[in-house]
Coordinates of N, CA and C in Angstrom, one line a residue:
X140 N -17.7 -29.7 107.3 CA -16.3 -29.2 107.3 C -16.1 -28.0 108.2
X141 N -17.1 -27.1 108.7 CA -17.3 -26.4 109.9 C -16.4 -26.6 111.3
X142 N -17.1 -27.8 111.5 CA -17.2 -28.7 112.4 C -15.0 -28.2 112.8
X143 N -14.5 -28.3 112.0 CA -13.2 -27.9 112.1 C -12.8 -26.7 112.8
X144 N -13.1 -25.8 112.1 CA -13.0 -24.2 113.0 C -13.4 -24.1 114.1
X145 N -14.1 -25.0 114.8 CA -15.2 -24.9 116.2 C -13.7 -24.1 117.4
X146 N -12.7 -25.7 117.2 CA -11.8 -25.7 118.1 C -10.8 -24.3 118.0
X147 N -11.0 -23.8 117.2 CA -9.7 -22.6 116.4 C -10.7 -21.7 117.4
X148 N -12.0 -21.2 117.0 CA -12.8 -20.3 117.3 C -12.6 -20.4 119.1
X149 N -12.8 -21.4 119.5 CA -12.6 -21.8 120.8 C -11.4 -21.6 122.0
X150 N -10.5 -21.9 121.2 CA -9.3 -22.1 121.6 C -8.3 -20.0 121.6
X151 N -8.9 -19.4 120.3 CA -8.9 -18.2 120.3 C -10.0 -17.4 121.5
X152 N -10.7 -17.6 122.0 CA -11.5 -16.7 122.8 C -10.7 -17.7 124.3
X153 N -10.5 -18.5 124.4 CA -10.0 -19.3 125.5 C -8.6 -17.7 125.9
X154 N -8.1 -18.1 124.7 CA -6.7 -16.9 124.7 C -6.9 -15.6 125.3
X155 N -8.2 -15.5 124.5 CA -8.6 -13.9 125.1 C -8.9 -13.4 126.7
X156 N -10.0 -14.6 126.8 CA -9.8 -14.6 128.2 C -8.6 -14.4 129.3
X157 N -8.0 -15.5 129.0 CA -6.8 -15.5 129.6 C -6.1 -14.0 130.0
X158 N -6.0 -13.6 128.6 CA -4.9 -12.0 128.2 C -5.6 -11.1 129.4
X159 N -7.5 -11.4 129.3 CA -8.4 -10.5 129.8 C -7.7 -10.4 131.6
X160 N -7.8 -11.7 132.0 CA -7.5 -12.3 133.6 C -6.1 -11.7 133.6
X161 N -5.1 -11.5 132.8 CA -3.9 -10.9 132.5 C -3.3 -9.8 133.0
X162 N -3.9 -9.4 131.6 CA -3.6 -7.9 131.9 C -4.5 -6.9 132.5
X163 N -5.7 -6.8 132.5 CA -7.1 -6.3 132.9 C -7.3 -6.3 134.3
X164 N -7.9 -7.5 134.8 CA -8.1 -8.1 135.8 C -7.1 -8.7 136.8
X165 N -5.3 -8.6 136.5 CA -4.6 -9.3 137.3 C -4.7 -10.1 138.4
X166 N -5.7 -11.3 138.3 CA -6.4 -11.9 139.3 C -5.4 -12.9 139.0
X167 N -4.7 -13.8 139.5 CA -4.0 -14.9 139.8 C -4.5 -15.8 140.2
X168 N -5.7 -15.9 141.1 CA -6.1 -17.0 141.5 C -7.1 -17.5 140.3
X169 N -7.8 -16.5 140.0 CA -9.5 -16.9 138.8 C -8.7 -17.3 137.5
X170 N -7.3 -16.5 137.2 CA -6.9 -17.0 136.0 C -6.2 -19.0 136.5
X171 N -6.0 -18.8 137.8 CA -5.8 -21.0 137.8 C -6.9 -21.6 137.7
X172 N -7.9 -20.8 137.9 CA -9.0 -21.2 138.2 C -9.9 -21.8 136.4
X173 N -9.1 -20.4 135.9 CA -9.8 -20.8 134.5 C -8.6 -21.6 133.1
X174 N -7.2 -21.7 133.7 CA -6.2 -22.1 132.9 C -5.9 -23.6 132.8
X175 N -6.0 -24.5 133.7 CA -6.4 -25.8 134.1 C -7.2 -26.2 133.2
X176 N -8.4 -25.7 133.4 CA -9.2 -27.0 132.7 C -9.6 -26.2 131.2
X177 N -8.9 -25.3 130.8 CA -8.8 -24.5 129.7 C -7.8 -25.5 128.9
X178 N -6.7 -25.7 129.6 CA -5.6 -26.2 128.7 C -6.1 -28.0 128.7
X179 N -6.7 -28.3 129.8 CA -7.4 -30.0 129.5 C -8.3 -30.1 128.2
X180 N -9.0 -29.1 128.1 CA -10.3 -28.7 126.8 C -9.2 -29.2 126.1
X181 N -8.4 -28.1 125.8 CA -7.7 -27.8 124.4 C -6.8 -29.0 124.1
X182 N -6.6 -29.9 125.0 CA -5.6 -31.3 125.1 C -6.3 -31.8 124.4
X183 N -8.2 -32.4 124.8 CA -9.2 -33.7 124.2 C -8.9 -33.2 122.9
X184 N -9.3 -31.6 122.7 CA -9.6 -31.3 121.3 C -8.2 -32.0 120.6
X185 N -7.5 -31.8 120.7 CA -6.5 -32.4 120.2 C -6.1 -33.7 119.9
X186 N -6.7 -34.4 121.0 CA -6.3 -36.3 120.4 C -7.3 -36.7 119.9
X187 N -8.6 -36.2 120.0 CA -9.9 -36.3 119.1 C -9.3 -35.7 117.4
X188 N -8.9 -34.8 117.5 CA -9.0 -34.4 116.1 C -7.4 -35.4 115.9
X189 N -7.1 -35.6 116.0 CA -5.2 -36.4 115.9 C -6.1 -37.8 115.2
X190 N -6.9 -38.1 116.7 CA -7.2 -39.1 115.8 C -8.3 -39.6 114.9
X191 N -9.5 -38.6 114.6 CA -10.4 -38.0 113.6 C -9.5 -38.1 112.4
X192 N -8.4 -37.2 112.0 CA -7.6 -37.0 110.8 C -6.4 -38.0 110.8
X193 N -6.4 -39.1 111.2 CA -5.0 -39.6 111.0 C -5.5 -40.7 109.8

């Protein structure tokens, strides 16, 4: 039942990064660089678990 949180855990540090590339680092390019295939991650997680629990 773990196995659940993985994506929460994930998807929260995904965020942080982001905020980090944000507000910290103002890099524009490194944050497309890491926002792309951040939000593709967070897509599979999503039709995998959609269709895990349906």
């Amino acid at each position: 039942m773990a196995y659940s949180y993985i994506p929460i855990g994930l998807i929260s540090v995904f965020i942080l990064v982001v905020l980090y590339l944000l507000i910290i680092k103002k890099d524009l390019k490194k944050l497309k660089a890491v926002l792309y295939p951040g939000l593709f991650f967070i897509a599979i997680w999503a039709v995998i678990y959609y269709f895990l629990l349906k």
